[in-house]
PDB file of C-alpha atoms in Angstrom:
ATOM      1  CA  MET D1118     182.318 -84.261-169.013  1.00 46.00           C
ATOM      2  CA  ALA D1119     184.780 -86.185-171.159  1.00 44.00           C
ATOM      3  CA  SER D1120     187.608 -84.009-170.108  1.00 44.00           C
ATOM      4  CA  LEU D1121     186.511 -84.453-166.444  1.00 45.00           C
ATOM      5  CA  LEU D1122     186.523 -88.002-166.750  1.00 41.00           C
ATOM      6  CA  SER D1123     190.161 -87.712-168.221  1.00 44.00           C
ATOM      7  CA  PHE D1124     191.191 -85.630-165.473  1.00 41.00           C
ATOM      8  CA  LEU D1125     189.936 -88.427-163.130  1.00 42.00           C
ATOM      9  CA  LYS D1126     192.515 -90.867-164.480  1.00 41.00           C
ATOM     10  CA  THR D1127     195.297 -89.044-165.001  1.00 40.00           C
ATOM     11  CA  LYS D1128     197.611 -64.987-146.965  1.00 36.00           C
ATOM     12  CA  LYS D1129     195.459 -62.308-144.580  1.00 34.00           C
ATOM     13  CA  PRO D1130     197.736 -64.537-142.593  1.00 35.00           C
ATOM     14  CA  ALA D1131     196.181 -66.963-140.089  1.00 38.00           C
ATOM     15  CA  VAL D1132     195.387 -65.497-136.660  1.00 35.00           C
ATOM     16  CA  PRO D1133     198.231 -66.524-134.359  1.00 35.00           C
ATOM     17  CA  PRO D1134     197.118 -69.342-132.149  1.00 41.00           C
ATOM     18  CA  VAL D1135     196.271 -68.844-128.630  1.00 36.00           C
ATOM     19  CA  SER D1136     197.564 -71.362-126.041  1.00 37.00           C
ATOM     20  CA  PRO D1137     194.615 -73.550-124.982  1.00 40.00           C
ATOM     21  CA  PRO D1138     193.789 -74.454-121.337  1.00 41.00           C
ATOM     22  CA  THR D1139     195.730 -77.620-120.655  1.00 43.00           C
ATOM     23  CA  SER D1140     192.820 -79.132-118.833  1.00 53.00           C
ATOM     24  CA  SER D1141     190.604 -79.013-121.732  1.00 77.00           C
ATOM     25  CA  CYS D1142     192.936 -80.224-124.751  1.00 78.00           C
ATOM     26  CA  SER D1143     195.071 -83.349-125.180  1.00 74.00           C
ATOM     27  CA  THR D1144     198.682 -83.121-126.265  1.00 79.00           C
ATOM     28  CA  THR D1145     197.593 -84.284-129.628  1.00 93.00           C
ATOM     29  CA  SER D1146     197.491 -81.490-132.198  1.00 96.00           C
ATOM     30  CA  ILE D1147     195.648 -82.020-135.584  1.00 98.00           C
ATOM     31  CA  ARG D1148     196.852 -79.765-138.665  1.00 98.00           C
ATOM     32  CA  PHE D1149     193.875 -78.449-140.524  1.00 98.00           C
ATOM     33  CA  GLY D1150     193.947 -76.770-143.899  1.00 98.00           C
ATOM     34  CA  LEU D1151     191.077 -74.334-144.627  1.00 98.00           C
ATOM     35  CA  GLY D1152     190.880 -74.142-148.407  1.00 98.00           C
ATOM     36  CA  GLN D1153     189.304 -70.875-149.436  1.00 97.00           C
ATOM     37  CA  LEU D1154     188.597 -71.839-153.243  1.00 97.00           C
ATOM     38  CA  LEU D1155     187.487 -69.808-156.211  1.00 97.00           C
ATOM     39  CA  VAL D1156     184.197 -71.592-157.059  1.00 97.00           C
ATOM     40  CA  GLU D1157     182.719 -70.464-160.515  1.00 97.00           C
ATOM     41  CA  GLY D1158     179.105 -70.964-161.183  1.00 97.00           C
ATOM     42  CA  GLY D1159     178.188 -73.810-163.480  1.00 97.00           C
ATOM     43  CA  GLU D1160     181.733 -74.676-164.022  1.00 98.00           C
ATOM     44  CA  PRO D1161     182.292 -78.114-162.283  1.00 98.00           C
ATOM     45  CA  GLN D1162     185.393 -79.202-164.204  1.00 98.00           C
ATOM     46  CA  ARG D1163     187.336 -76.038-163.504  1.00 98.00           C
ATOM     47  CA  ASN D1164     186.142 -76.089-159.727  1.00 98.00           C
ATOM     48  CA  LEU D1165     187.176 -79.545-159.261  1.00 98.00           C
ATOM     49  CA  GLU D1166     190.477 -79.182-160.835  1.00 98.00           C
ATOM     50  CA  ARG D1167     191.162 -76.276-158.275  1.00 98.00           C
ATOM     51  CA  ALA D1168     189.978 -78.429-155.514  1.00 98.00           C
ATOM     52  CA  ALA D1169     192.375 -81.220-156.598  1.00 98.00           C
ATOM     53  CA  LEU D1170     195.418 -78.586-156.370  1.00 98.00           C
ATOM     54  CA  MET D1171     194.225 -77.417-152.914  1.00 98.00           C
ATOM     55  CA  ILE D1172     194.187 -80.950-151.625  1.00 98.00           C
ATOM     56  CA  ALA D1173     197.656 -81.440-153.139  1.00 98.00           C
ATOM     57  CA  ASP D1174     199.052 -78.273-151.442  1.00 98.00           C
ATOM     58  CA  ALA D1175     197.440 -79.131-148.162  1.00 98.00           C
ATOM     59  CA  ALA D1176     199.060 -82.511-148.033  1.00 98.00           C
ATOM     60  CA  GLN D1177     202.457 -80.885-148.945  1.00 98.00           C
ATOM     61  CA  GLN D1178     202.100 -78.525-146.093  1.00 98.00           C
ATOM     62  CA  GLY D1179     201.700 -81.638-143.635  1.00 98.00           C
ATOM     63  CA  CYS D1180     197.759 -81.091-143.061  1.00 98.00           C
ATOM     64  CA  ASP D1181     195.820 -84.126-141.656  1.00 98.00           C
ATOM     65  CA  LEU D1182     192.619 -82.805-142.952  1.00 98.00           C
ATOM     66  CA  VAL D1183     191.719 -80.039-145.634  1.00 99.00           C
ATOM     67  CA  LEU D1184     188.228 -78.399-145.573  1.00 98.00           C
ATOM     68  CA  LEU D1185     186.791 -77.134-148.862  1.00 98.00           C
ATOM     69  CA  PRO D1186     183.688 -74.890-149.488  1.00 98.00           C
ATOM     70  CA  GLU D1187     180.151 -75.631-149.936  1.00 98.00           C
ATOM     71  CA  THR D1188     178.713 -76.835-153.270  1.00 98.00           C
ATOM     72  CA  LEU D1189     182.072 -76.388-154.897  1.00 98.00           C
ATOM     73  CA  ASP D1190     181.062 -78.246-157.950  1.00 98.00           C
ATOM     74  CA  PHE D1191     178.311 -75.924-159.489  1.00 98.00           C
ATOM     75  CA  ALA D1192     178.554 -73.168-156.896  1.00 97.00           C
ATOM     76  CA  TRP D1193     175.815 -72.284-154.487  1.00 97.00           C
ATOM     77  CA  THR D1194     172.227 -71.935-156.041  1.00 97.00           C
ATOM     78  CA  HIS D1195     173.495 -72.086-159.571  1.00 97.00           C
ATOM     79  CA  PRO D1196     170.657 -73.225-161.840  1.00 97.00           C
ATOM     80  CA  SER D1197     172.794 -75.645-163.729  1.00 97.00           C
ATOM     81  CA  ALA D1198     172.918 -77.902-160.675  1.00 97.00           C
ATOM     82  CA  LEU D1199     169.081 -78.597-161.127  1.00 96.00           C
ATOM     83  CA  HIS D1200     169.925 -80.729-164.249  1.00 96.00           C
ATOM     84  CA  GLU D1201     173.460 -81.688-163.806  1.00 98.00           C
ATOM     85  CA  ALA D1202     174.025 -82.578-160.324  1.00 98.00           C
ATOM     86  CA  GLN D1203     175.675 -86.050-159.832  1.00 98.00           C
ATOM     87  CA  PRO D1204     174.980 -88.840-157.284  1.00 98.00           C
ATOM     88  CA  ILE D1205     177.098 -89.631-154.418  1.00 98.00           C
ATOM     89  CA  PRO D1206     179.116 -91.700-155.067  1.00 98.00           C
ATOM     90  CA  GLY D1207     179.671 -90.465-158.551  1.00 98.00           C
ATOM     91  CA  ALA D1208     182.105 -88.794-160.799  1.00 97.00           C
ATOM     92  CA  PHE D1209     182.684 -85.696-158.717  1.00 98.00           C
ATOM     93  CA  SER D1210     182.929 -87.313-155.298  1.00 98.00           C
ATOM     94  CA  ASP D1211     185.111 -90.044-156.814  1.00 98.00           C
ATOM     95  CA  LEU D1212     187.489 -87.402-157.767  1.00 98.00           C
ATOM     96  CA  LEU D1213     187.719 -86.120-154.442  1.00 98.00           C
ATOM     97  CA  CYS D1214     188.182 -89.471-152.878  1.00 98.00           C
ATOM     98  CA  GLN D1215     190.780 -90.351-155.508  1.00 98.00           C
ATOM     99  CA  GLU D1216     192.725 -87.140-154.556  1.00 98.00           C
ATOM    100  CA  ALA D1217     192.352 -87.857-150.783  1.00 98.00           C
ATOM    101  CA  ALA D1218     193.784 -91.360-151.359  1.00 98.00           C
ATOM    102  CA  ARG D1219     196.700 -90.153-153.674  1.00 98.00           C
ATOM    103  CA  HIS D1220     197.900 -87.593-151.036  1.00 98.00           C
ATOM    104  CA  ASN D1221     197.000 -89.603-147.780  1.00 98.00           C
ATOM    105  CA  ILE D1222     194.954 -86.996-146.383  1.00 98.00           C
ATOM    106  CA  MET D1223     191.280 -86.469-145.130  1.00 98.00           C
ATOM    107  CA  VAL D1224     189.059 -84.160-147.138  1.00 99.00           C
ATOM    108  CA  CYS D1225     185.715 -82.681-146.054  1.00 99.00           C
ATOM    109  CA  ALA D1226     183.980 -80.880-148.988  1.00 98.00           C
ATOM    110  CA  GLY D1227     180.602 -79.596-150.177  1.00 98.00           C
ATOM    111  CA  LEU D1228     178.802 -81.016-153.314  1.00 98.00           C
ATOM    112  CA  THR D1229     175.507 -80.831-154.827  1.00 98.00           C
ATOM    113  CA  GLU D1230     173.970 -84.296-154.785  1.00 98.00           C
ATOM    114  CA  ARG D1231     171.245 -85.842-156.995  1.00 98.00           C
ATOM    115  CA  LEU D1232     169.263 -88.371-155.083  1.00 98.00           C
ATOM    116  CA  ASN D1233     165.777 -89.905-155.663  1.00 97.00           C
ATOM    117  CA  GLY D1234     164.806 -87.170-158.140  1.00 97.00           C
ATOM    118  CA  ARG D1235     165.878 -84.327-155.646  1.00 97.00           C
ATOM    119  CA  ASN D1236     168.918 -82.195-155.207  1.00 98.00           C
ATOM    120  CA  TYR D1237     170.551 -81.795-151.741  1.00 98.00           C
ATOM    121  CA  ASN D1238     173.232 -79.334-150.523  1.00 98.00           C
ATOM    122  CA  ALA D1239     175.643 -82.094-149.446  1.00 98.00           C
ATOM    123  CA  ALA D1240     178.838 -82.510-147.584  1.00 98.00           C
ATOM    124  CA  ILE D1241     181.057 -85.400-147.452  1.00 98.00           C
ATOM    125  CA  LEU D1242     183.989 -86.515-145.012  1.00 99.00           C
ATOM    126  CA  ILE D1243     186.514 -88.531-146.701  1.00 99.00           C
ATOM    127  CA  SER D1244     189.148 -90.833-145.126  1.00 98.00           C
ATOM    128  CA  ALA D1245     192.883 -90.572-146.032  1.00 98.00           C
ATOM    129  CA  GLN D1246     192.250 -93.967-147.793  1.00 98.00           C
ATOM    130  CA  GLY D1247     189.541 -92.485-150.079  1.00 98.00           C
ATOM    131  CA  GLU D1248     186.440 -93.918-148.444  1.00 98.00           C
ATOM    132  CA  ILE D1249     183.467 -91.588-147.784  1.00 98.00           C
ATOM    133  CA  LEU D1250     182.943 -91.751-144.066  1.00 98.00           C
ATOM    134  CA  VAL D1251     180.015 -89.223-143.698  1.00 98.00           C
ATOM    135  CA  LYS D1252     177.351 -87.909-146.085  1.00 98.00           C
ATOM    136  CA  TYR D1253     175.288 -85.022-144.796  1.00 98.00           C
ATOM    137  CA  HIS D1254     172.334 -82.849-146.324  1.00 98.00           C
ATOM    138  CA  LYS D1255     172.200 -79.379-145.152  1.00 98.00           C
ATOM    139  CA  ILE D1256     169.221 -78.642-142.839  1.00 98.00           C
ATOM    140  CA  ASN D1257     168.955 -75.153-141.983  1.00 98.00           C
ATOM    141  CA  LEU D1258     168.273 -74.016-145.734  1.00 98.00           C
ATOM    142  CA  LEU D1259     167.784 -70.332-146.499  1.00 97.00           C
ATOM    143  CA  GLY D1260     164.539 -69.409-148.210  1.00 97.00           C
ATOM    144  CA  VAL D1261     166.431 -68.368-151.400  1.00 96.00           C
ATOM    145  CA  GLU D1262     167.986 -71.876-151.780  1.00 97.00           C
ATOM    146  CA  GLN D1263     164.927 -73.947-150.951  1.00 97.00           C
ATOM    147  CA  PRO D1264     163.895 -74.125-154.748  1.00 97.00           C
ATOM    148  CA  PHE D1265     167.412 -75.630-155.483  1.00 98.00           C
ATOM    149  CA  TYR D1266     167.726 -78.111-152.464  1.00 98.00           C
ATOM    150  CA  ALA D1267     165.650 -80.457-150.386  1.00 98.00           C
ATOM    151  CA  VAL D1268     165.925 -80.306-146.506  1.00 98.00           C
ATOM    152  CA  GLY D1269     168.317 -82.786-145.015  1.00 98.00           C
ATOM    153  CA  GLN D1270     167.066 -85.279-142.403  1.00 97.00           C
ATOM    154  CA  THR D1271     170.055 -86.863-140.547  1.00 97.00           C
ATOM    155  CA  LEU D1272     172.961 -85.964-138.424  1.00 97.00           C
ATOM    156  CA  ASN D1273     176.047 -88.163-137.836  1.00 96.00           C
ATOM    157  CA  VAL D1274     179.145 -88.173-135.792  1.00 98.00           C
ATOM    158  CA  VAL D1275     181.999 -90.540-136.894  1.00 98.00           C
ATOM    159  CA  ASP D1276     185.157 -91.971-135.060  1.00 98.00           C
ATOM    160  CA  THR D1277     188.375 -91.075-137.074  1.00 98.00           C
ATOM    161  CA  PRO D1278     192.013 -91.299-136.473  1.00 97.00           C
ATOM    162  CA  LEU D1279     192.006 -87.460-135.931  1.00 98.00           C
ATOM    163  CA  GLY D1280     189.068 -87.631-133.245  1.00 98.00           C
ATOM    164  CA  LYS D1281     185.123 -87.588-133.428  1.00 98.00           C
ATOM    165  CA  ILE D1282     184.004 -85.414-136.340  1.00 98.00           C
ATOM    166  CA  GLY D1283     180.594 -84.235-137.088  1.00 98.00           C
ATOM    167  CA  VAL D1284     179.765 -82.402-140.329  1.00 98.00           C
ATOM    168  CA  ASN D1285     177.300 -79.613-141.128  1.00 98.00           C
ATOM    169  CA  VAL D1286     176.951 -76.871-143.848  1.00 98.00           C
ATOM    170  CA  CYS D1287     177.111 -73.074-143.508  1.00 97.00           C
ATOM    171  CA  ALA D1288     173.816 -71.630-142.216  1.00 97.00           C
ATOM    172  CA  ASP D1289     173.439 -74.703-140.098  1.00 98.00           C
ATOM    173  CA  ASN D1290     175.699 -72.594-137.739  1.00 96.00           C
ATOM    174  CA  TYR D1291     173.499 -69.470-137.800  1.00 95.00           C
ATOM    175  CA  LEU D1292     172.314 -68.687-134.395  1.00 94.00           C
ATOM    176  CA  ASP D1293     168.797 -69.718-135.453  1.00 94.00           C
ATOM    177  CA  GLY D1294     170.218 -73.044-136.628  1.00 96.00           C
ATOM    178  CA  LEU D1295     172.548 -73.821-133.621  1.00 96.00           C
ATOM    179  CA  ALA D1296     170.557 -76.670-132.471  1.00 97.00           C
ATOM    180  CA  ILE D1297     172.130 -78.610-135.258  1.00 98.00           C
ATOM    181  CA  GLY D1298     175.553 -77.824-133.634  1.00 98.00           C
ATOM    182  CA  HIS D1299     174.327 -78.565-130.063  1.00 98.00           C
ATOM    183  CA  THR D1300     173.221 -81.912-131.477  1.00 98.00           C
ATOM    184  CA  LEU D1301     176.429 -82.757-133.102  1.00 98.00           C
ATOM    185  CA  ALA D1302     178.183 -81.915-129.821  1.00 98.00           C
ATOM    186  CA  ARG D1303     175.850 -84.075-127.714  1.00 98.00           C
ATOM    187  CA  MET D1304     176.640 -86.963-130.062  1.00 98.00           C
ATOM    188  CA  GLY D1305     180.172 -86.516-129.031  1.00 98.00           C
ATOM    189  CA  ALA D1306     181.767 -84.471-131.848  1.00 98.00           C
ATOM    190  CA  GLU D1307     185.186 -83.039-130.885  1.00 98.00           C
ATOM    191  CA  PHE D1308     185.517 -81.165-134.188  1.00 98.00           C
ATOM    192  CA  ILE D1309     182.597 -79.781-136.273  1.00 98.00           C
ATOM    193  CA  LEU D1310     183.352 -79.159-140.054  1.00 98.00           C
ATOM    194  CA  ALA D1311     181.161 -76.838-141.996  1.00 98.00           C
ATOM    195  CA  PRO D1312     181.729 -76.388-145.772  1.00 98.00           C
ATOM    196  CA  ALA D1313     180.373 -72.786-146.516  1.00 97.00           C
ATOM    197  CA  SER D1314     179.762 -70.186-149.136  1.00 95.00           C
ATOM    198  CA  TRP D1315     179.400 -66.770-147.133  1.00 88.00           C
ATOM    199  CA  THR D1316     177.902 -64.213-149.434  1.00 89.00           C
ATOM    200  CA  VAL D1317     177.502 -60.575-149.224  1.00 88.00           C
ATOM    201  CA  ASP D1318     176.406 -57.618-151.277  1.00 89.00           C
ATOM    202  CA  TYR D1319     179.132 -56.515-153.923  1.00 84.00           C
ATOM    203  CA  SER D1320     179.629 -53.270-151.868  1.00 85.00           C
ATOM    204  CA  ILE D1321     180.591 -54.894-148.753  1.00 83.00           C
ATOM    205  CA  THR D1322     184.314 -54.747-147.902  1.00 77.00           C
ATOM    206  CA  GLU D1323     186.618 -55.627-145.111  1.00 74.00           C
ATOM    207  CA  GLU D1324     186.298 -52.397-143.256  1.00 72.00           C
ATOM    208  CA  ASN D1325     182.631 -53.372-142.661  1.00 67.00           C
ATOM    209  CA  ASP D1326     183.188 -57.052-141.946  1.00 66.00           C
ATOM    210  CA  PRO D1327     179.829 -58.497-140.887  1.00 62.00           C
ATOM    211  CA  TYR D1328     181.223 -61.780-139.529  1.00 68.00           C
ATOM    212  CA  GLN D1329     182.068 -61.142-135.997  1.00 69.00           C
ATOM    213  CA  GLN D1330     178.694 -61.596-134.603  1.00 76.00           C
ATOM    214  CA  LYS D1331     177.179 -63.772-137.559  1.00 84.00           C
ATOM    215  CA  TRP D1332     179.960 -66.485-137.341  1.00 90.00           C
ATOM    216  CA  VAL D1333     182.418 -65.873-134.482  1.00 93.00           C
ATOM    217  CA  ARG D1334     179.634 -65.565-131.868  1.00 94.00           C
ATOM    218  CA  PRO D1335     177.832 -68.976-132.696  1.00 96.00           C
ATOM    219  CA  PHE D1336     181.026 -70.879-133.299  1.00 97.00           C
ATOM    220  CA  SER D1337     182.205 -69.559-129.799  1.00 96.00           C
ATOM    221  CA  ILE D1338     179.006 -70.558-128.153  1.00 97.00           C
ATOM    222  CA  LEU D1339     179.441 -74.076-129.193  1.00 97.00           C
ATOM    223  CA  ALA D1340     183.272 -74.165-128.584  1.00 98.00           C
ATOM    224  CA  GLN D1341     182.924 -72.826-125.077  1.00 97.00           C
ATOM    225  CA  LEU D1342     179.872 -74.560-123.843  1.00 97.00           C
ATOM    226  CA  TYR D1343     181.161 -78.268-125.142  1.00 98.00           C
ATOM    227  CA  ASN D1344     184.744 -77.816-125.485  1.00 98.00           C
ATOM    228  CA  VAL D1345     184.633 -78.428-129.502  1.00 98.00           C
ATOM    229  CA  ALA D1346     186.496 -76.817-132.185  1.00 98.00           C
ATOM    230  CA  VAL D1347     184.260 -75.540-135.129  1.00 98.00           C
ATOM    231  CA  LEU D1348     185.909 -74.888-138.534  1.00 98.00           C
ATOM    232  CA  SER D1349     184.493 -73.735-141.602  1.00 98.00           C
ATOM    233  CA  THR D1350     185.853 -72.817-145.202  1.00 97.00           C
ATOM    234  CA  THR D1351     184.134 -70.673-147.606  1.00 95.00           C
ATOM    235  CA  SER D1352     184.393 -70.149-151.304  1.00 97.00           C
ATOM    236  CA  VAL D1353     185.567 -66.867-153.004  1.00 96.00           C
ATOM    237  CA  GLY D1354     184.488 -65.253-156.218  1.00 96.00           C
ATOM    238  CA  TYR D1355     181.663 -63.308-157.818  1.00 95.00           C
ATOM    239  CA  ILE D1356     178.133 -65.029-157.919  1.00 95.00           C
ATOM    240  CA  VAL D1357     177.128 -65.773-161.470  1.00 93.00           C
ATOM    241  CA  GLY D1358     173.612 -67.112-162.202  1.00 94.00           C
ATOM    242  CA  GLY D1359     170.885 -67.666-159.802  1.00 94.00           C
ATOM    243  CA  PRO D1360     169.078 -65.453-157.107  1.00 95.00           C
ATOM    244  CA  TYR D1361     172.110 -64.098-155.820  1.00 93.00           C
ATOM    245  CA  GLU D1362     173.837 -62.931-158.981  1.00 94.00           C
ATOM    246  CA  GLY D1363     176.067 -59.996-158.432  1.00 92.00           C
ATOM    247  CA  LYS D1364     176.809 -60.713-154.921  1.00 94.00           C
ATOM    248  CA  LYS D1365     180.138 -62.149-153.856  1.00 93.00           C
ATOM    249  CA  SER D1366     181.657 -64.916-151.621  1.00 92.00           C
ATOM    250  CA  ILE D1367     184.554 -63.350-149.668  1.00 89.00           C
ATOM    251  CA  GLY D1368     186.500 -65.831-147.679  1.00 89.00           C
ATOM    252  CA  CYS D1369     187.121 -65.211-144.112  1.00 88.00           C
ATOM    253  CA  SER D1370     187.104 -68.928-143.280  1.00 95.00           C
ATOM    254  CA  LEU D1371     187.355 -69.605-139.628  1.00 96.00           C
ATOM    255  CA  ALA D1372     188.353 -71.950-136.891  1.00 97.00           C
ATOM    256  CA  VAL D1373     187.353 -71.583-133.260  1.00 97.00           C
ATOM    257  CA  ASP D1374     187.831 -73.639-130.183  1.00 98.00           C
ATOM    258  CA  ALA D1375     187.366 -72.963-126.448  1.00 97.00           C
ATOM    259  CA  SER D1376     190.459 -70.745-126.458  1.00 97.00           C
ATOM    260  CA  GLY D1377     189.073 -68.261-129.122  1.00 96.00           C
ATOM    261  CA  VAL D1378     189.790 -67.813-132.703  1.00 95.00           C
ATOM    262  CA  ARG D1379     192.586 -70.029-134.002  1.00 96.00           C
ATOM    263  CA  ALA D1380     192.590 -68.907-137.560  1.00 96.00           C
ATOM    264  CA  GLN D1381     190.819 -66.724-140.076  1.00 93.00           C
ATOM    265  CA  GLY D1382     191.121 -66.255-143.895  1.00 93.00           C
ATOM    266  CA  ALA D1383     191.447 -63.139-145.740  1.00 90.00           C
ATOM    267  CA  PHE D1384     188.193 -61.121-146.258  1.00 88.00           C
ATOM    268  CA  ASN D1385     187.848 -60.557-149.944  1.00 88.00           C
ATOM    269  CA  GLU D1386     186.447 -61.939-153.145  1.00 91.00           C
ATOM    270  CA  PHE D1387     189.838 -62.763-154.555  1.00 92.00           C
ATOM    271  CA  ALA D1388     191.366 -64.372-151.441  1.00 92.00           C
ATOM    272  CA  GLY D1389     191.925 -67.964-152.795  1.00 95.00           C
ATOM    273  CA  GLN D1390     194.339 -69.282-150.226  1.00 96.00           C
ATOM    274  CA  LEU D1391     194.998 -72.236-147.893  1.00 98.00           C
ATOM    275  CA  ILE D1392     194.978 -71.346-144.349  1.00 98.00           C
ATOM    276  CA  VAL D1393     197.027 -73.893-142.097  1.00 98.00           C
ATOM    277  CA  THR D1394     196.201 -74.061-138.406  1.00 98.00           C
ATOM    278  CA  ASP D1395     197.137 -76.688-135.740  1.00 98.00           C
ATOM    279  CA  ILE D1396     194.358 -77.174-133.295  1.00 98.00           C
ATOM    280  CA  PRO D1397     194.827 -79.529-130.040  1.00 98.00           C
ATOM    281  CA  ARG D1398     192.324 -82.235-130.045  1.00 98.00           C
ATOM    282  CA  PRO D1399     189.719 -81.361-127.365  1.00 97.00           C
ATOM    283  CA  LEU D1400     189.127 -83.613-124.397  1.00 97.00           C
ATOM    284  CA  ARG D1401     185.585 -84.500-124.077  1.00 97.00           C
ATOM    285  CA  PRO D1402     185.063 -86.975-121.232  1.00 96.00           C
ATOM    286  CA  GLU D1403     181.242 -86.423-120.597  1.00 96.00           C
ATOM    287  CA  GLN D1404     178.675 -88.400-122.369  1.00 96.00           C
ATOM    288  CA  GLY D1405     174.781 -88.574-122.218  1.00 96.00           C
ATOM    289  CA  THR D1406     173.334 -86.915-119.202  1.00 97.00           C
ATOM    290  CA  ALA D1407     176.615 -85.990-117.855  1.00 97.00           C
ATOM    291  CA  ILE D1408     176.892 -83.295-120.685  1.00 97.00           C
ATOM    292  CA  GLY D1409     173.737 -81.780-119.451  1.00 96.00           C
ATOM    293  CA  GLU D1410     175.144 -81.571-115.904  1.00 97.00           C
ATOM    294  CA  MET D1411     178.253 -79.931-117.362  1.00 97.00           C
ATOM    295  CA  LEU D1412     176.276 -77.327-119.156  1.00 96.00           C
ATOM    296  CA  ARG D1413     174.200 -76.555-115.904  1.00 95.00           C
ATOM    297  CA  ARG D1414     177.599 -76.082-114.066  1.00 95.00           C
ATOM    298  CA  LYS D1415     178.329 -73.554-116.814  1.00 94.00           C
ATOM    299  CA  GLY D1416     175.131 -71.723-116.192  1.00 93.00           C
ATOM    300  CA  TYR D1417     173.139 -72.972-119.114  1.00 93.00           C
ATOM    301  CA  ARG D1418     169.489 -72.945-118.508  1.00 91.00           C
ATOM    302  CA  PHE D1419     167.238 -75.714-120.082  1.00 91.00           C
ATOM    303  CA  ASP D1420     163.952 -74.419-118.409  1.00 90.00           C
ATOM    304  CA  GLU D1421     163.522 -70.816-119.851  1.00 85.00           C
ATOM    305  CA  LEU D1422     161.728 -69.391-122.810  1.00 80.00           C
ATOM    306  CA  PRO D1423     163.412 -66.728-124.643  1.00 70.00           C
ATOM    307  CA  ALA D1424     162.418 -63.275-123.361  1.00 68.00           C
TER     308      ALA D1424
END
């Protein structure tokens, strides 16, 4: 910890952009960096040092915002977090805030938060001045992670110079958790940002990429229904410690808007990289019940149970 406090002081290429419909996007384009980061279990100092370097790289490449992975401090479900997780604000979030201000760039990142005797799988959105604008706790927790994190109870959308931004985490965007994204969209989000740690069995390779239906489909549902952009960045590396030991996080970070896939990271456990993509700010004039009317025009049904 002493060395961390000292630190505090001191390309599979992106998918080519598809031209969006001019009627659904403004002329303002936001440059996002998807920071696929090597996250080592139980090594917060090294992970945060890499995060700081990724923030600097994104700023150098002209990004307005850099999105970093889920629980980038200790790694997802690593047992050390049960006893060493920090509060927010605290040492780890302070470092990210300092780097955001140093490089004049917004940062969204996943951390583990210790709060009132419990741990939460948290995500924070930090302004370019280093202020925490949003703190979110993951709601759609996998069964395997429930011994490590408590369930979140709030959702928030915040106005920023880049647009209205909502934050969630990883499995919050599963099809069975998509009500969370629907709610953020109904709250006015133009961009939904999701730190993630997408893990697969060690034998899975790019040739049997499982993410088309698991991620592209739910992202596309939200993007096309509400005209939002959904972006998620995942960690890379092998899982060490915890219930998923031996599995791997494999990148494949993703950005989707109403026009389709805007960017996608390389799919393998060694693919630490920054993917830069320019996304037009969506136009979202509907509010309140007007959103429901828009969904009805698109054929969305509110009055049917699943078959």
